[in-house]
Each structure stands twice: as structure tokens, then as C-alpha cells.
């Protein structure tokens, strides 16, 4: 299976088109104003999809099987509470007399009627997406009857899905958000295409030689190690026990990237890197986490006299130093496997609204490309404030070149500097599982 | 996930995302969050109270293939698209005025050359001049991010920015 930017770009447009149609139909059906939020093509491993999904809220989903131009599964997922709320408002309108909850009793369980209403909502949205894709692909996609799924764990939603990606498989996943404008209810949509059908589509849409999927997979495996390495570095430097919470490779249109960053003031360190590939690397912390890091890294007393949230000279250098070492760890891993040198600039400190920190990079890349691969990682600490978002955004043509030169066998041979001490508990708790170095060197 | 203007009693607020443009009138507010090197272009006609806001990201759309599909992405095509849509709505071309905000350069990377923000500012100014639209106010450049709110009725462009200490500053243009 080979892919190229043109084919992925078509997929991306298809997903956006689908999200727009689904949002429109939801509005039509419920009279609630909605809009399509962020759409992403994610390359994620099965276990990461499951980890990402399991945020301990109860969910309901409506799942259909697709055949024809795309084979696979399409699933609309909403938080259970939101689903109930939507269904409630729908049924209130249609219930002419006293069919159901007219005595102000809020629904808290799905009964036969609410269940079928929820299924209907989900199905209409699924069909919106699918019609959008069929339009872009100018083809026919057949849809099975919808299936209602309710539960908390990812297993309920994905395990019955035939050919759902296994733990280590890198799957291409389409994710879109639909948001209601007034009530802030979000829906997620997942499409799990089957590999063979995806390969056939990619072949049809490809306009260049393309990149071997196995190479992308290999590169991503290496990035996975880079992320572990970053978490480990952060733990060593700050004494805060951190781990990788989310990690994925996104393919998005450039302007989506600033939209994903939280709408609040963030503290960050940015780098440009040069080599094959070249690109930009950003580490972004929320203010509380940054404060925590400064407290951990700067000897007590020395930094305290500065304005507490101004990140004075000491604070800035501490964060820059951390960023610098994390950047080296991240990029050295890439360079080793690619058997090349990747240099990075000195760190640039930033303390500003999140999107503003990201848009200069997006603009610079935007001179030559419309889409970007983003290596997106979230590092967290159990029980403490340490939220770090890492964005590595390579220049697209350089990345393609680097991938084509990549010798997949090298990946296994290259020593991984990250140690996995405690991998037995995977899947039992959503997150903080690996690399529990207790350190004393701060 | 983003949240939208839902404060009770607030006038309708439309979010203009990166590469988007919106034309409206009256006391609607058009908002763009977190402009770094992007440039917000606000055009309005004081007589008809019709105005629009674009959140542009790149200077030159005439060179790009997709500027038909995304006119709001580029400073030059965004200005023309805003003008066209405003005139279609009843604005008078000759009385339209412009305000600009954004175009910071927060990073000094080698690859950025003279600065990505500066390129956007230059392009926006050049296009306004070419079309004879007077630039009546601006808050441009520097190294801080900005959030802008534009009200077509009054032509007011509020620019919020924060300094290194986190103190919010609001400039009214």
C-alpha cells in the first residue's frame, strides 16, 4: 500500500465534506445550530485508539458497516449524557401528547423509544458523512442497518468491528467533530476503513510515486520511541513522573493546526530543525504546568521573587533548557534511524495565546504546502500538573524524501534509549504505565 | 474543543477561523482568536454599517491554486472577496475603509527570512492601496499574539493582547 499527499488530501476533503453534511442534517433534524469542528486523518495504533477513546465517560454509538468503494465501519460516538439530551429534545417536539417524559422527569436510561431515536440521529449523521465521501469519490457506498452500542470501554465499540486495528497495527482513522453552537455538545465520528479497500482507493487517487505505508509505519514507530524519550527526559529533569498519554500521526490541512491548540495562554518552546527532514518542533505547556516545572527546576527562593506568572529570566531559561533537551532527544531518534543529521535551532521561548504560538510555523510551511503531517504527542504526569503538547511538523517534501530513504529494518536495529520497565499493566489503566524512574537528581 | 460565544444576553458573535472570512452588518461581532503572524483584515462601510472580517494566513493568493476555494486564506484575495461580498450586500465601494491587526513575528528562525508576519502585513497594505481602500487604523507587528473583535455597525476593531506578565491590554481601533 502506497500513499501520497494528493490522495490523502482527497481523503481529507472527503472527511470535511462528510462532516459538513452530517452537521447540516443534524441541524435540519433538531433545529439546533451546529457546525463541523476539526477534521483529522489520524494514523494511530490500535492500542492508542483505545487509550484515546477511554476517557472514563459513558458513551453511546451508532455503528454501520460499509461496502462498496469504501469497506469498513463508520461509527458516530456521543457522550451518553449528550445523546440523552438530544433525544429528549427531539422527542419533546414530536410527542404531541403525553407519550413520555412530560412530567419534567429527565431521562436517565435509554428505553426502547429513546434508543431508537438515538439510533436514528446517529444513522442520519453517519449517512451524512458517507454521502459526503461518495460525492467526493463520485462513487457508491452501501451502508448496513445501524447498530446501537452503549458502554464505557473501547472494547464495546471496536472489538466487534471485524478487522478493527489490533494493538500494534497502524490504522488510518478519520475523525471529525460536530459541535452544537449553543449547547456545546460534541460528537465524534470514526471511520475504520479496511486496509485492502483503502489501498485500492489510494492507488486510484495517487498522482505521484508515493510513500510506502510500511515506511510511514516504521517512521511512526520511531516517533513513538522519540515520544517515550521525551517523557523520560522530562521526568529526569523535573523530577515529575511523566508519561506519554496520547500519541498519533495526523494528516491535516495546515490551518487546522492552530485551531487544535487550546484557546488560552500557553508557555512554550519552539525550534526549527534542519536536515532531511526539516521542519518545526513545538513544546507547549499550560501556565500551571509551566509554573510547576519552574518550581521543580529552579532552586527554591531563586525564582520566587519574580512576578509569579511572568516567568522571569530564571523561569524562561529553565523551560528553554527543558525544551532543548527534549528536542534533542526527539530529533536524535529520528536522525539515528534515518542515518542522517538533523540540527535544531536554539530554543525560542513563547508565552502567549496558544494559536498565536503555532500560526507563524503554519504560515511558513503554508508557502509551499497545503497539508502537513503532524506528530502529535501529549505528555502528562499522574496526580500533578504537567501537560505538555508536542507538535513536530516536518516539511512535507523533505518528509517524503526521508521516508523514501528509510530502511525499515534499521528501526529494529537502532538501540532504543527509552527503557520500558513496567509494561505488564497495559490496557488496565488508561495512561501512566511505563517508565517509572524514581529519580533524585534535581 | 472550542467553545463559542454563549454568554447570556451577548449579541450574536461569529467566530472567524483561520483562512475564513465573514461579512455581516449591525451589532454582530466577528471574532478571530489567537492571531500570531496571521493578519486580521476588517473592512466596513460606515454609511451602510456593512462590514467583514478576514483571518488571513498568507500574502499571495494570486500565485496559489486554491485561492478560489479559500479566498480568506490570502491577504490579497481576502480583501477582494470581502469587498465583493459587502458590495453585493449593499455597501458602497467608495466609502469602504480598512483596519488591520496582527502580523507579529514571534520567532527569529532562519527559515523565516524577514519574518512571516511582515510579509502578510506588506501584502495586505499593498492590496488595499491598489484598490484605493483607505487604511484608517492598524495595530501591526511586534512579537505578541492578538485576539480581535470587530463590530460592523460602529466599525470598531477591538484588539486584545497580553504582555509577558499576562496583563491584558485592549486597544480600540
XYZ file of C-alpha atoms in Angstrom:
615
model
C 0.000 0.000 0.000
C 1.342 3.386 -1.014
C 0.048 6.827 -0.249
C 0.820 10.358 -1.308
C -0.215 13.827 -0.301
C -2.665 14.169 -3.137
C -4.553 11.023 -2.180
C -4.554 11.947 1.495
C -5.665 15.453 0.570
C -8.661 13.975 -1.234
C -9.433 11.860 1.813
C -9.222 14.932 3.937
C -11.622 16.874 1.747
C -13.928 13.909 1.752
C -13.969 13.787 5.539
C -14.594 17.516 5.775
C -17.363 17.361 3.225
C -18.916 14.488 5.148
C -18.701 16.379 8.443
C -20.383 19.387 6.850
C -23.251 17.312 5.511
C -23.689 15.475 8.793
C -23.777 18.777 10.706
C -26.310 20.172 8.269
C -28.582 17.176 8.654
C -28.388 17.304 12.398
C -29.410 20.954 12.296
C -32.235 20.151 9.968
C -33.477 17.393 12.214
C -33.150 19.093 15.595
C -33.294 22.806 14.780
C -30.130 23.139 16.777
C -27.418 25.178 15.140
C -24.354 23.021 14.565
C -21.036 23.311 12.883
C -18.355 20.935 11.785
C -15.338 21.195 14.028
C -11.894 19.831 13.492
C -11.447 17.024 10.996
C -8.350 14.890 11.099
C -6.881 11.928 9.373
C -5.069 10.074 12.096
C -2.587 7.329 11.780
C -2.918 5.578 15.104
C -2.090 2.194 16.510
C -4.948 0.086 17.792
C -3.931 0.469 21.408
C -3.650 4.243 21.063
C -7.107 4.483 19.565
C -8.446 2.575 22.525
C -6.496 4.630 25.035
C -7.647 7.855 23.452
C -11.226 6.673 23.481
C -11.314 5.606 27.108
C -11.677 8.851 28.985
C -13.983 7.225 31.524
C -17.183 8.807 30.290
C -20.082 6.610 29.221
C -20.719 6.762 25.557
C -23.240 5.629 23.050
C -22.517 4.951 19.462
C -24.254 4.105 16.253
C -22.261 1.839 14.018
C -22.738 0.816 10.415
C -20.787 -1.403 8.111
C -19.792 -0.069 4.719
C -19.341 -1.905 1.482
C -18.588 -0.708 -1.999
C -15.990 1.965 -2.702
C -15.026 2.039 0.962
C -15.231 -1.074 3.067
C -15.087 -0.791 6.789
C -17.028 0.662 9.671
C -18.383 4.083 10.373
C -19.207 4.917 13.987
C -20.836 8.029 15.451
C -19.999 8.387 19.118
C -21.563 10.776 21.584
C -21.258 11.075 25.287
C -24.173 9.281 26.833
C -25.469 12.384 28.604
C -25.417 14.382 25.408
C -27.180 11.669 23.485
C -29.935 11.611 26.066
C -30.284 15.363 25.940
C -30.572 15.445 22.176
C -33.044 12.604 22.118
C -35.075 14.263 24.824
C -35.403 17.483 22.893
C -36.255 15.573 19.737
C -38.970 13.560 21.377
C -40.449 16.530 23.193
C -41.115 18.104 19.844
C -42.628 15.054 18.241
C -44.533 13.810 21.283
C -47.806 15.530 20.649
C -49.472 14.467 23.834
C -48.176 12.706 26.829
C -46.220 9.922 25.253
C -43.253 10.134 27.522
C -41.341 12.302 29.891
C -43.859 15.113 30.103
C -43.794 15.288 33.861
C -40.409 17.019 33.768
C -38.717 13.744 34.565
C -35.291 13.819 32.987
C -34.348 10.746 31.069
C -31.503 8.840 32.547
C -31.877 5.486 30.854
C -32.402 4.535 27.288
C -35.728 2.844 26.728
C -36.938 1.405 23.501
C -38.167 4.703 22.167
C -35.172 6.833 23.105
C -32.867 4.144 21.897
C -34.448 4.075 18.510
C -34.457 7.879 18.358
C -30.755 7.944 19.197
C -30.098 5.301 16.578
C -31.964 7.393 14.070
C -29.935 10.509 14.896
C -26.704 8.587 14.648
C -27.755 6.967 11.448
C -28.696 10.211 9.778
C -25.317 11.599 10.719
C -23.488 8.504 9.540
C -25.284 8.819 6.255
C -24.300 12.461 6.031
C -20.655 11.513 6.277
C -20.989 8.672 3.850
C -22.847 10.757 1.293
C -20.102 13.350 1.562
C -17.452 10.769 0.777
C -19.448 9.257 -2.021
C -19.785 12.756 -3.537
C -16.076 13.452 -3.413
C -15.186 9.998 -4.701
C -18.029 10.072 -7.231
C -18.993 6.569 -6.349
C -21.456 4.457 -4.400
C -21.006 3.286 -0.839
C -23.525 0.849 0.640
C -24.483 1.010 4.271
C -25.765 -1.728 6.586
C -28.557 -1.248 9.091
C -27.395 0.745 12.096
C -26.437 -0.872 15.338
C -26.787 0.885 18.705
C -23.839 0.492 21.088
C -23.654 1.664 24.667
C -20.756 1.429 27.069
C -17.713 2.887 28.634
C -14.812 0.955 27.214
C -13.383 0.969 23.751
C -13.909 -2.787 23.501
C -17.646 -2.363 23.343
C -17.328 -0.060 20.381
C -14.486 -1.503 18.414
C -13.860 -5.108 19.361
C -16.785 -6.467 17.454
C -15.657 -4.498 14.468
C -14.207 -7.059 12.191
C -10.669 -6.092 11.306
C -10.516 -3.277 13.824
C -6.844 -2.489 14.171
C -5.047 -4.730 16.643
C -2.837 -3.210 19.318
C 0.210 -2.691 17.199
C -1.389 -2.089 13.804
C -1.094 1.386 12.409
C -4.568 2.206 11.192
C -5.803 5.103 9.168
C -8.631 6.646 11.071
C -10.891 9.510 10.082
C -12.032 11.644 12.970
C -14.416 14.582 12.836
C -16.109 16.662 15.452
C -19.527 18.173 15.162
C -20.436 20.800 17.692
C -23.728 22.358 18.514
C -23.253 26.086 18.707
C -25.463 26.846 21.685
C -25.156 23.844 23.913
C -21.627 22.750 23.161
C -22.437 19.141 22.555
C -19.739 17.414 20.574
C -19.915 14.236 18.537
C -17.058 12.203 17.269
C -17.079 10.269 14.129
C -14.715 7.410 13.412
C -14.212 5.634 10.167
C -12.209 2.426 10.189
C -11.550 1.555 6.606
C -10.353 -1.908 5.743
C -6.818 -1.998 4.606
C -7.392 -3.562 1.196
C -10.133 -1.176 0.268
C -8.026 1.724 1.430
C -5.084 0.509 -0.626
C -7.261 0.322 -3.716
C -8.580 3.840 -3.162
C -5.138 5.234 -2.532
C -3.907 3.686 -5.750
C -6.718 5.339 -7.616
C -6.131 8.757 -6.118
C -2.384 8.819 -6.083
C -0.682 11.190 -8.534
C 2.930 10.556 -7.588
C 5.151 7.616 -6.727
C 4.106 7.975 -3.135
C 5.332 6.640 0.152
C 5.247 3.005 1.165
C 2.811 2.577 4.026
C 5.314 0.316 5.768
C 7.797 3.140 5.792
C 5.319 5.516 7.312
C 4.553 2.810 9.835
C 8.249 2.406 10.567
C 8.787 6.114 10.921
C 5.862 6.318 13.271
C 7.268 3.524 15.396
C 10.415 5.524 15.700
C 8.438 8.620 16.626
C 6.734 6.570 19.290
C 10.101 5.925 20.833
C 11.019 9.569 20.476
C 7.925 10.456 22.475
C 8.804 7.994 25.221
C 12.251 9.505 25.267
C 10.835 12.996 25.693
C 8.721 11.880 28.635
C 11.722 10.229 30.192
C 13.853 13.327 29.763
C 11.154 15.441 31.339
C 10.996 13.068 34.288
C 14.729 13.168 34.802
C 14.980 16.919 34.573
C 11.987 17.934 36.612
C 11.586 15.040 38.990
C 7.947 14.908 37.932
C 6.998 11.423 36.864
C 5.644 11.838 33.356
C 4.342 9.534 30.675
C 3.003 9.651 27.149
C -0.766 9.883 27.150
C -1.676 10.407 23.526
C 0.435 9.919 20.512
C -0.609 9.964 16.920
C 0.387 10.993 13.493
C -2.139 13.361 11.969
C -2.580 14.418 8.425
C -4.386 17.758 8.456
C -4.761 20.924 6.483
C -2.335 23.473 7.878
C -4.945 25.888 9.150
C -6.437 23.180 11.349
C -3.298 23.044 13.453
C -3.729 26.351 15.347
C -7.401 25.503 15.837
C -6.487 22.415 17.798
C -4.387 24.328 20.274
C -6.232 25.417 23.437
C -7.648 28.949 23.396
C -5.666 30.058 26.395
C -2.277 31.468 27.227
C 0.357 28.808 26.932
C 4.032 28.662 27.654
C 6.148 27.067 25.021
C 9.460 26.480 23.377
C 9.811 26.400 19.611
C 12.585 25.110 17.379
C 13.269 24.907 13.721
C 15.144 21.840 12.609
C 17.208 21.372 9.540
C 18.197 18.247 7.660
C 16.159 15.598 5.894
C 13.532 16.174 7.134
C 13.491 19.820 8.099
C 10.602 21.413 9.942
C 9.447 22.780 13.274
C 9.102 21.378 16.734
C 6.984 22.928 19.480
C 6.525 22.069 23.124
C 3.516 23.755 24.693
C 2.585 23.789 28.368
C -0.418 25.305 30.065
C 0.553 28.003 32.561
C 0.038 25.857 35.639
C 2.248 23.123 34.282
C 4.899 25.621 33.318
C 4.833 27.028 36.842
C 5.143 23.567 38.261
C 8.123 22.886 36.037
C 9.833 26.112 37.011
C 9.256 25.298 40.666
C 10.734 21.876 40.144
C 13.762 23.038 38.189
C 14.681 26.344 39.775
C 16.075 26.087 43.302
C 13.590 27.418 45.816
C 13.995 31.043 46.633
C 15.819 31.909 43.441
C 12.801 32.193 41.193
C 10.190 33.131 43.716
C 10.856 36.799 43.855
C 9.964 37.263 40.221
C 6.401 38.043 39.295
C 4.784 34.679 39.809
C 3.193 34.172 36.435
C 5.572 36.269 34.433
C 8.169 33.535 34.016
C 11.153 35.753 34.716
C 14.619 35.134 33.441
C 15.154 32.062 35.588
C 11.847 30.532 34.682
C 12.350 31.140 31.000
C 15.781 29.580 30.976
C 14.538 26.574 32.899
C 11.768 25.963 30.383
C 14.097 26.578 27.474
C 16.624 24.166 28.881
C 13.997 21.505 29.314
C 12.738 22.153 25.785
C 16.230 21.978 24.399
C 16.990 18.611 25.909
C 13.600 17.207 24.952
C 14.096 18.443 21.386
C 17.486 16.765 21.132
C 16.062 13.510 22.423
C 13.188 13.666 19.997
C 15.200 14.526 16.912
C 18.220 12.334 17.639
C 15.924 9.369 17.467
C 14.753 10.391 14.017
C 18.289 11.093 12.836
C 19.605 7.740 14.084
C 17.077 5.694 12.232
C 17.291 7.818 9.126
C 21.064 7.639 9.338
C 21.396 11.362 8.910
C 21.964 14.531 10.869
C 19.144 16.776 11.995
C 20.211 20.063 13.554
C 17.923 22.173 15.606
C 17.972 25.880 16.334
C 18.329 27.462 19.742
C 15.043 27.439 21.650
C 12.615 30.330 21.241
C 10.536 30.972 24.320
C 6.923 31.941 23.938
C 4.218 32.861 26.411
C 1.090 33.753 24.532
C -2.315 32.620 23.308
C -1.907 29.079 22.019
C -2.909 29.617 18.409
C -0.610 32.622 18.116
C 2.354 30.455 19.033
C 1.603 27.997 16.280
C 0.469 30.127 13.376
C 3.910 31.515 12.377
C 5.102 27.974 11.730
C 1.978 27.083 9.835
C 2.325 30.209 7.729
C 5.911 29.494 6.842
C 5.102 25.932 5.780
C 1.997 27.211 4.017
C 4.110 28.926 1.395
C 4.736 25.535 -0.203
C 2.198 23.077 1.122
C -1.469 22.872 1.962
C -1.387 19.893 4.286
C 1.014 18.646 6.888
C 1.873 15.512 8.773
C 1.879 16.388 12.444
C 3.467 14.168 15.039
C 1.251 14.986 17.928
C 2.089 13.876 21.456
C 0.631 14.690 24.848
C 2.761 14.055 27.902
C 1.178 14.107 31.331
C 2.021 13.348 34.933
C -0.173 11.305 37.216
C -1.547 13.424 40.028
C 0.408 16.557 39.159
C 0.151 19.399 36.713
C 2.298 18.526 33.806
C 0.574 18.758 30.477
C 2.867 19.112 27.557
C 1.751 19.040 23.963
C 4.442 18.279 21.466
C 3.986 19.112 17.806
C 6.591 18.062 15.287
C 5.696 19.352 11.843
C 8.113 18.361 9.108
C 8.304 19.991 5.733
C 6.237 17.723 3.524
C 8.625 17.214 0.625
C 11.527 16.605 2.992
C 9.490 14.086 4.894
C 8.625 12.242 1.727
C 12.287 12.166 0.791
C 13.298 10.983 4.246
C 10.686 8.243 4.216
C 11.665 7.002 0.822
C 15.257 6.721 2.009
C 14.207 4.977 5.200
C 15.456 1.466 5.661
C 12.678 -0.110 7.700
C 14.985 -2.814 9.039
C 17.139 -0.224 10.701
C 14.361 0.728 13.055
C 14.552 -2.520 14.943
C 18.330 -2.452 14.972
C 18.683 1.030 16.353
C 19.102 0.997 20.078
C 16.196 2.483 21.868
C 17.330 4.665 24.651
C 13.966 4.564 26.343
C 13.539 1.764 28.828
C 10.291 0.026 29.404
C 10.258 -1.289 32.893
C 6.674 -1.845 33.588
C 4.701 -2.751 30.541
C 2.714 -5.562 32.051
C -0.230 -3.425 33.019
C -1.108 -2.138 29.567
C -4.778 -1.685 28.988
C -5.772 -1.800 32.618
C -5.291 1.824 33.416
C -5.584 4.488 30.793
C -2.210 6.131 30.844
C 0.731 6.383 33.219
C 2.018 2.896 32.810
C 5.577 2.930 31.664
C 8.943 4.228 32.666
C 8.655 4.816 36.357
C 12.121 6.044 37.066
C 12.276 7.377 40.544
C 14.967 9.940 40.366
C 16.806 12.008 42.838
C 18.944 14.198 40.676
C 17.306 17.579 40.760
C -12.777 21.519 21.994
C -13.538 25.121 21.307
C -16.354 26.950 22.940
C -18.389 29.604 21.288
C -19.857 32.875 22.414
C -22.621 31.669 24.637
C -22.703 34.298 27.373
C -26.352 35.043 28.001
C -27.539 38.311 26.549
C -24.470 38.782 24.396
C -25.037 39.870 20.807
C -24.519 37.262 18.116
C -20.886 36.501 17.868
C -19.381 34.792 14.888
C -16.031 33.130 15.054
C -13.893 33.716 12.018
C -11.391 30.873 11.941
C -8.027 30.932 10.281
C -8.406 31.263 6.485
C -12.071 32.207 6.831
C -13.883 35.436 6.070
C -17.310 36.639 7.115
C -19.440 39.592 6.068
C -22.164 40.901 8.335
C -23.893 44.055 9.476
C -25.243 45.762 12.584
C -24.122 44.826 16.063
C -22.955 41.302 15.344
C -19.415 40.789 16.498
C -16.925 38.972 14.353
C -14.071 37.417 16.316
C -10.739 35.933 15.499
C -8.725 34.290 18.248
C -5.013 33.981 18.678
C -3.541 35.772 15.715
C 0.212 35.425 15.696
C 1.691 36.175 12.312
C -1.748 35.998 10.714
C -3.363 39.298 9.787
C -6.964 40.233 10.551
C -8.436 42.440 7.858
C -11.555 44.393 8.790
C -13.376 46.331 6.093
C -16.519 48.362 6.669
C -18.734 50.904 5.086
C -19.713 53.477 7.748
C -22.779 54.546 5.790
C -24.486 51.210 5.405
C -22.890 49.647 8.506
C -21.922 46.616 6.486
C -18.552 45.110 7.275
C -16.477 41.997 7.171
C -13.541 40.326 8.812
C -10.947 38.013 7.289
C -8.373 35.966 9.212
C -5.670 35.666 6.601
C -2.643 33.491 6.837
C -0.590 34.007 3.667
C 0.254 37.004 1.497
C -0.278 35.983 -2.069
C -3.370 34.165 -3.332
C -2.909 35.015 -6.970
C 0.024 32.642 -7.003
C -1.866 29.832 -5.281
C -4.065 27.219 -6.907
C -6.664 27.031 -4.214
C -7.396 30.717 -3.687
C -10.773 30.322 -5.452
C -11.758 27.740 -2.904
C -10.238 29.582 0.059
C -10.102 33.301 -0.695
C -9.905 34.057 3.042
C -6.568 32.339 3.323
C -4.627 35.007 1.414
C -4.404 38.731 2.134
C -4.958 39.848 -1.458
C -7.833 37.540 -2.361
C -9.455 38.040 1.053
C -9.632 41.799 0.587
C -11.195 41.422 -2.843
C -13.660 38.781 -1.649
C -14.685 40.899 1.356
C -15.225 43.935 -0.842
C -17.236 41.979 -3.378
C -19.480 40.400 -0.750
C -20.002 43.709 1.018
C -20.949 45.450 -2.203
C -23.323 42.591 -3.027
C -24.970 43.250 0.309
C -25.367 46.927 -0.396
C -22.159 48.561 0.739
C -20.726 51.326 -1.376
C -17.251 50.584 -2.656
C -16.090 54.179 -2.460
C -16.793 54.667 1.234
C -15.256 51.412 2.478
C -12.451 51.798 4.999
C -9.966 49.268 6.341
C -8.415 48.370 9.667
C -5.679 45.827 10.161
C -4.308 43.924 13.146
C -1.811 41.129 13.605
C 1.294 40.196 11.693
C 3.544 39.641 14.690
C 6.870 37.964 14.373
C 7.430 35.968 17.494
C 10.194 33.676 16.274
C 13.511 34.577 14.723
C 14.123 31.402 12.780
C 16.498 31.487 9.842
C 13.905 29.917 7.592
C 11.517 32.799 8.299
C 13.638 35.353 6.402
C 12.394 38.889 7.016
C 9.506 37.496 9.007
C 6.294 35.745 8.071
C 4.175 38.389 9.788
C 5.825 41.197 7.900
C 5.150 39.511 4.565
C 1.454 39.357 5.410
C 1.318 42.982 6.520
C 3.049 44.172 3.358
C 0.698 42.169 1.162
C -2.437 43.457 2.888
C -1.292 47.068 2.701
C -0.309 46.736 -0.951
C -3.666 45.271 -1.942
C -5.595 47.982 -0.072
C -3.576 50.621 -1.810
C -4.092 49.005 -5.179
C -7.844 49.020 -4.670
C -7.894 52.516 -3.206
C -9.309 51.447 0.153
C -8.000 53.789 2.876
C -6.296 52.138 5.839
C -7.681 54.181 8.737
C -6.193 52.333 11.706
C -3.910 49.430 12.468
C -2.153 47.526 15.218
C 0.538 45.540 13.496
C 3.816 43.759 14.068
C 5.620 43.252 17.337
C 6.012 39.868 18.950
C 2.732 39.333 20.791
C -0.385 37.419 19.820
C -3.700 39.193 19.417
C -7.401 38.422 19.573
C -9.695 40.731 17.639
C -13.381 41.589 17.753
C -14.996 43.584 15.022
C -18.421 45.225 15.014
C -19.617 46.360 11.569
C -22.171 48.806 12.998
C -19.545 51.019 14.545
C -16.509 49.876 12.629
C -14.786 49.290 15.960
C -11.980 46.791 15.972
C -11.045 45.720 19.492
C -7.584 44.244 19.730
C -6.697 42.258 22.834
C -3.164 41.372 23.549
C -1.266 40.323 26.609
C 2.222 41.261 27.648
C 4.819 38.922 29.095
C 3.398 39.262 32.573
C 0.000 38.164 31.438
C -1.550 41.611 31.737
C -4.273 42.030 29.175
C -4.228 45.144 27.092
C -7.126 46.237 24.908
C -6.678 48.643 22.042
C -9.699 50.100 20.320
C -9.212 50.878 16.677
